[in-house]
Coordinates of C-alpha atoms and ligand atoms in Angstrom, one line a residue:
X1 CA -0.1 -0.1 0.1
X2 CA 1.1 3.3 -0.7
X3 CA -0.3 7.1 0.3
X4 CA 0.8 9.2 -2.7
X5 CA 1.3 12.8 -2.0
X6 CA -1.8 15.0 -3.0
X7 CA -1.8 18.2 -4.8
X8 CA -2.9 21.3 -3.6
X9 CA -4.3 24.5 -5.5
X10 CA -2.0 26.4 -7.4
X11 CA -0.2 23.1 -8.9
X12 CA -0.1 23.4 -12.6
X13 CA -1.3 19.4 -12.5
X14 CA -4.7 20.8 -11.0
X15 CA -5.5 23.7 -14.3
X16 CA -5.0 21.0 -16.7
X17 CA -7.0 18.7 -19.0
X18 CA -6.1 15.3 -18.2
X19 CA -5.2 12.6 -21.3
X20 CA -7.4 9.8 -21.9
X21 CA -6.5 6.4 -20.5
X22 CA -5.6 4.1 -23.6
X23 CA -3.4 1.2 -22.8
X24 CA -6.0 -1.1 -20.5
X25 CA -2.6 -3.9 -20.4
X26 CA -0.5 -1.9 -18.8
X27 CA 0.1 -3.7 -14.9
X28 CA 1.1 -0.3 -13.7
X29 CA -2.3 0.9 -14.1
X30 CA -3.7 -1.3 -11.6
X31 CA -1.1 -0.8 -8.8
X32 CA -1.5 3.2 -9.4
X33 CA -5.4 2.5 -8.6
X34 CA -4.8 0.7 -5.6
X35 CA -2.9 3.9 -4.4
X36 CA -5.3 6.0 -5.3
X37 CA -7.4 4.1 -2.6
X38 CA -5.5 3.9 0.0
X39 CA -4.9 7.7 -0.4
X40 CA -8.4 8.3 -0.8
X41 CA -9.1 6.4 2.3
X42 CA -5.8 7.8 4.9
X43 CA -7.3 11.4 4.2
X44 CA -11.2 10.4 5.1
X45 CA -11.9 11.3 1.0
X46 CA -15.2 10.4 -0.7
X47 CA -13.4 10.6 -4.2
X48 CA -9.7 11.0 -5.9
X49 CA -9.0 12.4 -9.3
X50 CA -5.5 10.8 -10.6
X51 CA -4.5 14.6 -11.1
X52 CA -4.9 15.5 -7.8
X53 CA -1.9 13.0 -6.6
X54 CA 0.3 14.1 -9.5
X55 CA -1.0 11.9 -12.6
X56 CA -2.7 13.8 -15.6
X57 CA -4.8 11.3 -16.9
X58 CA -8.6 10.8 -17.1
X59 CA -9.1 8.2 -13.5
X60 CA -11.4 9.1 -10.5
X61 CA -12.4 6.6 -7.9
X62 CA -15.5 8.0 -5.5
X63 CA -17.6 6.0 -3.1
X64 CA -21.2 7.4 -1.6
X65 CA -22.0 6.5 1.8
X66 CA -25.3 5.6 2.5
X67 CA -26.3 8.5 5.1
X68 CA -25.5 11.1 2.3
X69 CA -27.4 9.4 0.0
X70 CA -31.1 8.2 1.2
X71 CA -29.6 5.1 2.5
X72 CA -28.4 3.9 -1.2
X73 CA -25.0 3.2 -0.5
X74 CA -22.5 3.4 -3.6
X75 CA -19.5 1.3 -3.4
X76 CA -16.4 2.4 -4.4
X77 CA -16.5 2.8 -8.0
X78 CA -13.0 2.6 -10.4
X79 CA -14.1 5.3 -13.5
X80 CA -12.0 5.5 -16.1
X81 CA -12.2 8.2 -19.3
X82 CA -15.9 8.9 -17.4
X83 CA -18.5 10.7 -19.8
X84 CA -21.3 12.9 -17.7
X85 CA -24.5 13.7 -19.9
X86 CA -27.4 16.1 -17.6
X87 CA -30.2 14.9 -18.0
X88 CA -32.1 17.5 -16.3
X89 CA -31.6 21.3 -16.6
X90 CA -32.2 21.7 -12.5
X91 CA -29.3 22.2 -10.3
X92 CA -29.1 22.2 -6.5
X93 CA -26.6 24.3 -4.1
X94 CA -24.7 22.7 -1.6
X95 CA -22.0 23.2 0.0
X96 CA -18.4 21.5 -1.4
X97 CA -14.8 20.5 -0.2
X98 CA -11.6 19.2 -1.8
X99 CA -8.7 17.5 -0.8
X100 CA -6.8 19.6 -3.1
X101 CA -8.3 22.5 -1.2
X102 CA -8.3 21.8 2.6
X103 CA -9.8 23.5 5.4
X104 CA -12.1 25.1 2.8
X105 CA -15.9 24.9 1.9
X106 CA -18.2 26.7 -0.8
X107 CA -21.5 26.3 -2.0
X108 CA -21.4 24.9 -5.5
X109 CA -24.9 24.5 -7.6
X110 CA -24.6 21.4 -9.6
X111 CA -26.9 19.4 -11.5
X112 CA -29.4 17.0 -9.7
X113 CA -29.4 14.1 -12.5
X114 CA -27.1 13.3 -14.4
X115 CA -26.0 10.0 -16.7
X116 CA -22.5 9.3 -16.6
X117 CA -20.4 6.3 -18.5
X118 CA -16.9 5.1 -17.7
X119 CA -14.6 2.5 -18.3
X120 CA -13.4 -0.2 -16.3
X121 CA -10.4 -1.6 -15.9
X122 CA -10.3 -4.2 -19.0
X123 CA -11.9 -1.3 -21.2
X124 CA -15.5 -2.0 -21.0
X125 CA -17.7 1.5 -20.9
X126 CA -20.5 0.8 -18.0
X127 CA -23.5 3.2 -18.2
X128 CA -25.3 4.4 -14.9
X129 CA -27.6 7.6 -13.7
X130 CA -27.4 9.4 -10.5
X131 CA -29.6 11.6 -8.8
X132 CA -28.4 14.3 -5.5
X133 CA -25.2 13.7 -3.8
X134 CA -24.2 10.9 -6.0
X135 CA -24.3 12.9 -8.8
X136 CA -22.8 15.7 -6.8
X137 CA -19.7 13.7 -6.6
X138 CA -19.3 12.1 -10.0
X139 CA -19.3 16.1 -11.4
X140 CA -16.7 17.0 -8.6
X141 CA -14.0 14.3 -9.3
X142 CA -14.8 14.6 -13.5
X143 CA -14.4 18.3 -12.9
X144 CA -11.1 17.5 -11.8
X145 CA -10.3 15.6 -15.3
X146 CA -10.7 19.5 -16.7
X147 CA -8.4 21.3 -14.8
X148 CA -11.4 22.8 -12.9
X149 CA -11.5 22.7 -8.9
X150 CA -15.1 23.8 -6.9
X151 CA -14.6 27.2 -6.3
X152 CA -14.6 27.8 -10.0
X153 CA -17.9 26.3 -10.0
X154 CA -19.4 28.8 -7.1
X155 CA -21.7 30.8 -7.7
X156 CA -21.8 33.2 -4.7
X157 CA -18.0 33.5 -3.3
X158 CA -19.4 35.0 -0.4
X159 CA -20.2 31.4 1.3
X160 CA -16.4 30.3 0.6
X161 CA -15.4 29.4 4.5
X162 CA -13.1 27.5 6.8
X163 CA -14.8 24.4 7.6
X164 CA -14.1 24.5 11.1
X165 CA -15.4 28.4 11.5
X166 CA -18.6 27.6 10.2
X167 CA -18.8 24.3 12.4
X168 CA -17.7 26.5 15.2
X169 CA -20.5 29.1 14.5
X170 CA -23.4 26.5 13.8
X171 CA -22.4 24.6 17.5
X172 CA -22.7 28.1 19.3
X173 CA -26.1 28.9 17.6
X174 CA -27.5 25.2 18.1
X175 CA -27.9 24.4 14.4
X176 CA -27.1 21.8 12.0
X177 CA -24.4 21.8 9.1
X178 CA -24.4 19.3 6.6
X179 CA -20.7 20.1 5.5
X180 CA -19.4 17.8 2.7
X181 CA -16.5 15.2 2.4
X182 CA -13.5 16.5 0.7
X183 CA -13.1 15.0 -2.6
Ligands
NI1 NI1 -11.9 17.7 -5.5

């Protein structure tokens, strides 16, 4: 197992469009994906994209805890060369956080209902549909493959904040605050 260093906002690799994976026979691909999983789990994230660990390839892993998705858990999923298509115009807003933007959180609009497809380790393309938090995580992670971090998607920059400050203020007021896990 290997935990890889995580690129933080400002790193050039986070601004670039990552390259498609073309060689599904490369044994190094499996080893790299395992390292990505170790890194995501070690950082307590719900998603990780390859550029976040300094590799500019279109590879993402994520999972959705059941508690965040109306009880429907999405197990750890590896997506290679993913493609997203919004199925409705509708968007909703929620706090997001990112392992590459540690400590901060902000409200980001995202499509609520998407179709997405991706290739697995054998190169087989798999099709899925997602709503809500599941759709949000997929959109956040795939943005990393196009050099986009969530602050660039924010409609209202005044909501950008340190998560611990927001949490302390909500606690002081006895309010529930739903912050997103980092991805
Ligand atoms: Ni992220």
